[in-house]
Tab-separated table of C-alpha atoms and ligand atoms in Angstrom:
chain	number	residue	atom	x	y	z
A	1	UNK	CA	-16.061	-0.569	21.920
A	2	UNK	CA	-16.920	1.537	24.987
A	3	UNK	CA	-17.581	-1.369	27.401
A	4	UNK	CA	-14.377	-3.245	26.493
A	5	UNK	CA	-11.464	-2.685	28.867
A	6	UNK	CA	-8.078	-1.508	27.617
A	7	UNK	CA	-6.317	-4.870	28.284
A	8	UNK	CA	-8.852	-6.801	26.210
A	9	UNK	CA	-8.717	-4.199	23.465
A	10	UNK	CA	-4.917	-4.315	23.222
A	11	UNK	CA	-5.072	-8.037	22.346
A	12	UNK	CA	-7.485	-7.378	19.469
A	13	UNK	CA	-5.877	-7.649	16.044
A	14	UNK	CA	-4.844	-4.819	13.777
A	15	UNK	CA	-7.121	-5.022	10.720
A	16	UNK	CA	-5.389	-4.595	7.373
A	17	UNK	CA	-6.957	-4.638	3.922
A	18	UNK	CA	-6.166	-4.235	0.247
A	19	UNK	CA	-7.807	-5.056	-3.071
A	20	UNK	CA	-5.648	-8.193	-3.221
A	21	UNK	CA	-2.193	-9.358	-2.230
A	22	UNK	CA	-0.399	-5.982	-2.405
A	23	UNK	CA	-1.263	-5.043	1.166
A	24	UNK	CA	0.705	-8.078	2.320
A	25	UNK	CA	3.843	-5.976	1.702
A	26	UNK	CA	2.535	-3.584	4.364
A	27	UNK	CA	1.478	-6.468	6.620
A	28	UNK	CA	5.002	-7.881	6.361
A	29	UNK	CA	6.464	-4.567	7.612
A	30	UNK	CA	3.878	-4.492	10.428
A	31	UNK	CA	4.768	-8.059	11.460
A	32	UNK	CA	8.485	-7.200	11.481
A	33	UNK	CA	7.980	-4.041	13.495
A	34	UNK	CA	5.249	-5.322	15.847
A	35	UNK	CA	5.937	-9.049	16.350
A	36	UNK	CA	3.603	-9.346	19.385
A	37	UNK	CA	0.566	-7.955	17.615
A	38	UNK	CA	-2.241	-10.088	16.229
A	39	UNK	CA	-3.107	-9.299	12.613
A	40	UNK	CA	-6.241	-9.797	10.559
A	41	UNK	CA	-5.783	-9.320	6.814
A	42	UNK	CA	-8.436	-9.073	4.115
A	43	UNK	CA	-7.640	-9.171	0.386
A	44	UNK	CA	-10.644	-8.380	-1.808
A	45	UNK	CA	-9.257	-10.502	-4.660
A	46	UNK	CA	-12.697	-11.126	-6.202
A	47	UNK	CA	-13.011	-7.443	-7.113
A	48	UNK	CA	-9.400	-6.565	-7.893
A	49	UNK	CA	-8.207	-4.290	-9.434
A	50	UNK	CA	-9.417	-1.224	-7.584
A	51	UNK	CA	-6.956	1.009	-9.413
A	52	UNK	CA	-8.900	1.285	-12.676
A	53	UNK	CA	-12.275	1.902	-11.000
A	54	UNK	CA	-14.008	5.168	-10.175
A	55	UNK	CA	-13.496	6.762	-6.715
A	56	UNK	CA	-17.150	6.074	-5.817
A	57	UNK	CA	-16.821	2.359	-6.521
A	58	UNK	CA	-13.490	2.115	-4.692
A	59	UNK	CA	-14.969	3.887	-1.680
A	60	UNK	CA	-17.968	1.515	-1.615
A	61	UNK	CA	-15.665	-1.530	-1.811
A	62	UNK	CA	-13.383	-0.101	0.884
A	63	UNK	CA	-16.324	0.530	3.229
A	64	UNK	CA	-17.449	-3.077	2.774
A	65	UNK	CA	-13.958	-4.463	3.362
A	66	UNK	CA	-13.501	-2.302	6.458
A	67	UNK	CA	-16.939	-3.361	7.783
A	68	UNK	CA	-15.875	-7.023	7.574
A	69	UNK	CA	-12.775	-6.297	9.667
A	70	UNK	CA	-14.686	-4.149	12.171
A	71	UNK	CA	-17.286	-6.929	12.568
A	72	UNK	CA	-14.412	-9.261	13.618
A	73	UNK	CA	-13.299	-6.674	16.209
A	74	UNK	CA	-10.069	-4.898	15.402
A	75	UNK	CA	-8.377	-2.212	17.508
A	76	UNK	CA	-7.043	-0.296	14.518
A	77	UNK	CA	-7.502	-0.301	10.768
A	78	UNK	CA	-4.743	0.009	8.171
A	79	UNK	CA	-5.827	0.680	4.593
A	80	UNK	CA	-2.890	-1.097	2.941
A	81	UNK	CA	-3.945	0.155	-0.483
A	82	UNK	CA	-3.021	3.539	-1.918
A	83	UNK	CA	-6.028	3.583	-4.231
A	84	UNK	CA	-8.463	2.940	-1.365
A	85	UNK	CA	-6.621	5.410	0.882
A	86	UNK	CA	-6.895	8.110	-1.781
A	87	UNK	CA	-10.615	7.512	-2.420
A	88	UNK	CA	-11.964	6.331	0.915
A	89	UNK	CA	-9.861	7.394	3.946
A	90	UNK	CA	-12.236	10.241	4.837
A	91	UNK	CA	-15.339	8.072	4.287
A	92	UNK	CA	-13.953	5.339	6.548
A	93	UNK	CA	-13.038	7.822	9.280
A	94	UNK	CA	-16.575	9.208	9.090
A	95	UNK	CA	-18.072	5.708	9.295
A	96	UNK	CA	-15.957	4.679	12.343
A	97	UNK	CA	-15.026	7.914	14.126
A	98	UNK	CA	-13.742	6.102	17.266
A	99	UNK	CA	-11.470	3.674	15.448
A	100	UNK	CA	-7.889	4.719	14.643
A	101	UNK	CA	-7.603	4.410	10.850
A	102	UNK	CA	-4.352	4.718	8.910
A	103	UNK	CA	-3.826	5.079	5.191
A	104	UNK	CA	-0.581	4.572	3.284
A	105	UNK	CA	-0.397	7.726	1.160
A	106	UNK	CA	0.709	10.070	3.991
A	107	UNK	CA	3.491	7.698	5.140
A	108	UNK	CA	4.613	7.188	1.514
A	109	UNK	CA	4.790	10.957	0.990
A	110	UNK	CA	6.720	11.288	4.257
A	111	UNK	CA	9.234	8.650	3.150
A	112	UNK	CA	9.736	10.464	-0.176
A	113	UNK	CA	10.251	13.868	1.423
A	114	UNK	CA	12.859	12.587	3.863
A	115	UNK	CA	14.677	10.730	1.049
A	116	UNK	CA	14.871	13.220	-1.841
A	117	UNK	CA	17.900	15.474	-1.989
A	118	UNK	CA	16.987	17.577	-5.024
A	119	UNK	CA	13.262	17.978	-4.186
A	120	UNK	CA	12.153	16.270	-7.392
A	121	UNK	CA	10.004	13.210	-6.704
A	122	UNK	CA	8.409	10.717	-9.100
A	123	UNK	CA	5.398	8.653	-8.054
A	124	UNK	CA	4.204	5.502	-9.777
A	125	UNK	CA	0.815	4.159	-8.763
A	126	UNK	CA	-2.505	3.007	-10.162
A	127	UNK	CA	-4.450	5.110	-12.637
A	128	UNK	CA	-6.954	6.099	-9.943
A	129	UNK	CA	-4.298	7.215	-7.427
A	130	UNK	CA	-2.427	9.289	-10.021
A	131	UNK	CA	-5.596	10.801	-11.487
A	132	UNK	CA	-6.882	11.841	-8.045
A	133	UNK	CA	-3.584	13.593	-7.199
A	134	UNK	CA	-3.474	12.362	-3.580
A	135	UNK	CA	0.301	11.834	-3.591
A	136	UNK	CA	0.965	15.137	-5.263
A	137	UNK	CA	-1.075	16.885	-2.519
A	138	UNK	CA	0.397	14.870	0.368
A	139	UNK	CA	3.976	15.596	-0.770
A	140	UNK	CA	3.266	19.315	-1.306
A	141	UNK	CA	1.749	19.519	2.174
A	142	UNK	CA	5.046	18.330	3.659
A	143	UNK	CA	7.306	20.189	1.225
A	144	UNK	CA	5.547	22.936	-0.787
A	145	UNK	CA	8.674	23.387	-2.942
A	146	UNK	CA	8.831	19.763	-4.070
A	147	UNK	CA	8.261	18.982	-7.759
A	148	UNK	CA	6.128	15.871	-8.167
A	149	UNK	CA	5.629	13.904	-11.362
A	150	UNK	CA	3.221	10.992	-11.397
A	151	UNK	CA	2.766	8.107	-13.768
A	152	UNK	CA	0.162	5.333	-13.780
A	153	UNK	CA	1.609	1.828	-14.058
A	154	UNK	CA	-1.599	-0.201	-14.054
A	155	UNK	CA	-0.116	-3.345	-15.624
A	156	UNK	CA	2.172	-3.897	-12.645
A	157	UNK	CA	-0.892	-4.956	-10.624
A	158	UNK	CA	-2.000	-7.987	-12.713
A	159	UNK	CA	1.639	-8.961	-13.303
A	160	UNK	CA	2.402	-9.205	-9.594
A	161	UNK	CA	-0.967	-10.833	-8.814
A	162	UNK	CA	0.133	-13.476	-11.322
A	163	UNK	CA	3.353	-13.911	-9.321
A	164	UNK	CA	5.478	-12.359	-12.090
A	165	UNK	CA	7.955	-10.235	-10.159
A	166	UNK	CA	10.889	-10.401	-12.585
A	167	UNK	CA	11.992	-11.730	-15.965
A	168	UNK	CA	12.129	-10.189	-19.453
A	169	UNK	CA	8.416	-9.363	-19.772
A	170	UNK	CA	8.240	-7.567	-16.434
A	171	UNK	CA	11.469	-5.755	-17.278
A	172	UNK	CA	10.125	-4.636	-20.664
A	173	UNK	CA	6.949	-3.287	-19.034
A	174	UNK	CA	9.014	-1.503	-16.357
A	175	UNK	CA	11.294	0.002	-19.003
A	176	UNK	CA	8.342	1.330	-20.964
A	177	UNK	CA	6.606	2.840	-17.926
A	178	UNK	CA	9.719	4.272	-16.299
A	179	UNK	CA	10.970	5.667	-19.596
A	180	UNK	CA	8.242	8.307	-19.247
A	181	UNK	CA	9.870	9.528	-16.033
A	182	UNK	CA	13.550	8.692	-16.346
A	183	UNK	CA	16.070	8.073	-19.032
A	184	UNK	CA	16.491	4.322	-18.844
A	185	UNK	CA	19.083	4.067	-21.610
A	186	UNK	CA	22.015	5.702	-19.877
A	187	UNK	CA	21.907	8.929	-21.960
A	188	UNK	CA	22.339	12.325	-20.262
A	189	UNK	CA	19.371	13.170	-18.064
A	190	UNK	CA	17.505	16.283	-19.199
A	191	UNK	CA	15.357	18.522	-16.992
A	192	UNK	CA	11.730	17.503	-17.413
A	193	UNK	CA	8.298	19.107	-17.371
A	194	UNK	CA	7.193	19.407	-13.745
A	195	UNK	CA	3.672	18.344	-14.760
A	196	UNK	CA	2.103	21.293	-12.969
A	197	UNK	CA	2.645	24.387	-15.092
A	198	UNK	CA	1.268	23.509	-18.515
A	199	UNK	CA	4.677	22.348	-19.724
A	200	UNK	CA	6.252	25.755	-19.012
A	201	UNK	CA	8.410	24.883	-16.043
A	202	UNK	CA	11.189	22.369	-15.928
A	203	UNK	CA	12.254	20.518	-12.834
A	204	UNK	CA	15.255	18.383	-12.039
A	205	UNK	CA	15.067	14.729	-12.975
A	206	UNK	CA	13.635	12.959	-9.912
A	207	UNK	CA	16.160	11.445	-7.541
A	208	UNK	CA	13.460	9.538	-5.680
A	209	UNK	CA	10.807	7.125	-6.948
A	210	UNK	CA	7.797	6.385	-4.742
A	211	UNK	CA	6.195	2.983	-5.231
A	212	UNK	CA	2.722	4.419	-4.640
A	213	UNK	CA	0.905	1.107	-4.922
A	214	UNK	CA	1.322	-1.701	-2.414
A	215	UNK	CA	1.564	-4.206	-5.271
A	216	UNK	CA	4.829	-2.665	-6.496
A	217	UNK	CA	7.473	-3.407	-3.798
A	218	UNK	CA	8.080	-6.998	-5.049
A	219	UNK	CA	9.121	-5.376	-8.360
A	220	UNK	CA	11.776	-3.213	-6.686
A	221	UNK	CA	14.721	-5.396	-7.845
A	222	UNK	CA	13.489	-5.206	-11.470
A	223	UNK	CA	12.889	-1.457	-11.177
A	224	UNK	CA	16.369	-1.052	-9.683
A	225	UNK	CA	17.825	-2.997	-12.619
A	226	UNK	CA	16.067	-0.673	-15.087
A	227	UNK	CA	16.896	2.583	-13.273
A	228	UNK	CA	20.407	1.876	-12.014
A	229	UNK	CA	21.615	3.084	-8.626
A	230	UNK	CA	21.138	6.859	-8.881
A	231	UNK	CA	17.447	6.945	-7.989
A	232	UNK	CA	16.274	6.093	-4.456
A	233	UNK	CA	13.258	3.770	-4.393
A	234	UNK	CA	10.866	4.199	-1.465
A	235	UNK	CA	7.514	2.740	-0.448
A	236	UNK	CA	5.141	3.352	2.412
A	237	UNK	CA	5.379	-0.007	4.241
A	238	UNK	CA	8.082	0.749	6.836
A	239	UNK	CA	6.885	4.333	7.426
A	240	UNK	CA	3.312	3.101	7.908
A	241	UNK	CA	4.467	0.438	10.380
A	242	UNK	CA	6.373	3.104	12.344
A	243	UNK	CA	3.320	5.384	12.435
A	244	UNK	CA	1.095	2.490	13.566
A	245	UNK	CA	3.513	1.609	16.377
A	246	UNK	CA	3.643	5.228	17.586
A	247	UNK	CA	-0.131	5.528	17.587
A	248	UNK	CA	-0.664	2.225	19.431
A	249	UNK	CA	1.887	3.341	22.040
A	250	UNK	CA	0.205	6.746	22.358
A	251	UNK	CA	-3.197	5.097	22.871
A	252	UNK	CA	-1.785	2.524	25.337
A	253	UNK	CA	-2.884	-0.248	22.960
A	254	UNK	CA	0.361	-2.131	22.293
A	255	UNK	CA	-0.268	-5.814	22.897
A	256	UNK	CA	1.482	-6.835	26.097
A	257	UNK	CA	1.570	-10.578	25.351
A	258	UNK	CA	5.123	-11.957	25.361
A	259	UNK	CA	4.677	-14.580	22.622
A	260	UNK	CA	4.510	-13.930	18.895
A	261	UNK	CA	1.283	-12.487	17.526
A	262	UNK	CA	-0.962	-14.517	15.250
A	263	UNK	CA	-2.012	-13.647	11.720
A	264	UNK	CA	-5.300	-14.661	10.153
A	265	UNK	CA	-6.112	-14.097	6.484
A	266	UNK	CA	-9.371	-13.580	4.623
A	267	UNK	CA	-9.904	-13.430	0.875
A	268	UNK	CA	-13.001	-12.918	-1.236
A	269	UNK	CA	-11.880	-15.516	-3.801
A	270	UNK	CA	-9.829	-18.727	-3.951
A	271	UNK	CA	-7.967	-19.460	-0.695
A	272	UNK	CA	-5.394	-21.751	-2.369
A	273	UNK	CA	-4.391	-19.091	-4.875
A	274	UNK	CA	-4.269	-16.461	-2.146
A	275	UNK	CA	-1.884	-18.653	-0.108
A	276	UNK	CA	0.330	-19.485	-3.104
A	277	UNK	CA	0.777	-15.971	-4.498
A	278	UNK	CA	0.400	-14.293	-1.095
A	279	UNK	CA	3.549	-16.057	0.150
A	280	UNK	CA	5.526	-14.151	-2.508
A	281	UNK	CA	4.202	-10.788	-1.309
A	282	UNK	CA	4.471	-11.584	2.394
A	283	UNK	CA	7.936	-13.117	2.166
A	284	UNK	CA	6.714	-15.865	4.516
A	285	UNK	CA	5.118	-19.224	3.790
A	286	UNK	CA	1.312	-19.102	3.857
A	287	UNK	CA	-0.784	-22.249	3.947
A	288	UNK	CA	-4.358	-22.395	2.564
A	289	UNK	CA	-5.374	-23.519	6.089
A	290	UNK	CA	-4.565	-19.991	7.347
A	291	UNK	CA	-6.844	-18.422	4.732
A	292	UNK	CA	-10.615	-18.043	5.071
A	293	UNK	CA	-12.990	-17.371	2.178
A	294	UNK	CA	-15.412	-14.530	2.964
A	295	UNK	CA	-18.204	-12.666	1.240
A	296	UNK	CA	-18.487	-8.898	1.363
B	1	DGL	N1	-2.619	-2.273	-4.063
B	1	DGL	C1	-3.438	-1.207	-4.495
B	1	DGL	C2	-2.784	0.148	-4.241
B	1	DGL	O1	-1.913	0.268	-3.407
B	1	DGL	C3	-4.001	-1.205	-5.883
B	1	DGL	C4	-4.111	-2.432	-6.701
B	1	DGL	C5	-5.396	-2.440	-7.519
B	1	DGL	O2	-5.448	-1.804	-8.572
B	1	DGL	O3	-6.333	-3.081	-7.048
B	1	DGL	O4	-3.155	1.110	-4.869
């Protein structure tokens, strides 16, 4: 990008990608926070889910997705996928050392640490994110005294990709998953294993639940119904958007155009489906005409 001047560069889009539609929850926060920015989104729906795959495979997929966005010329990259952030952030930064690249795990951990009052934090995410321990590490880096319990909720991904955000089946799945972390039946809450000391140390029941997968925010009303009002529910979307804004301002790359920014969408499978289900994640109407089918 060395022979491109700063004014041209500032009008380039912010590139955002995820395994599917989940990253649209992050894109929505970016569009709210940065209405003058152009956005280019890629959902790798043909290869979803990432969350049950090995770190090596996820990293390879993430490098290919990022390469597609870089080829279209973006001024910044947002990995709007916790699984890809956990497995591939370092690889992507190595591949494009001059491009500002943001992941969502750090901002999610930040949101949790500023929200919890008792220092006990629960994280729900994909199997891969939980297994790799990225959230646990990111939270401990900010608050070494925090107790972090993680639980994989893999089924939430296909449910939301199917457009099932609520209803009795989603609620039953949520109840079963969250029952491992919280008492969902209104009985007294007992201290629980902190998951880090071989079952020998108890920590307070979490007062904060991190939705550590970008597919989960549309389920927040169902999760709230299951958990009641005592537990704060946080995700990384707003914190990521704030961090992106600060970095663009620091680099002098905020788009100076006065009109609204434009958003363009790419998917690796079925534009019509992407538009239909994507509208639910984005909270804005998407037409198949705005969606381009691409190959990685
Ligand atoms: N949305 C992705 C995340 O935040 C994962 C979904 C998947 O398993 O592909 O982790």
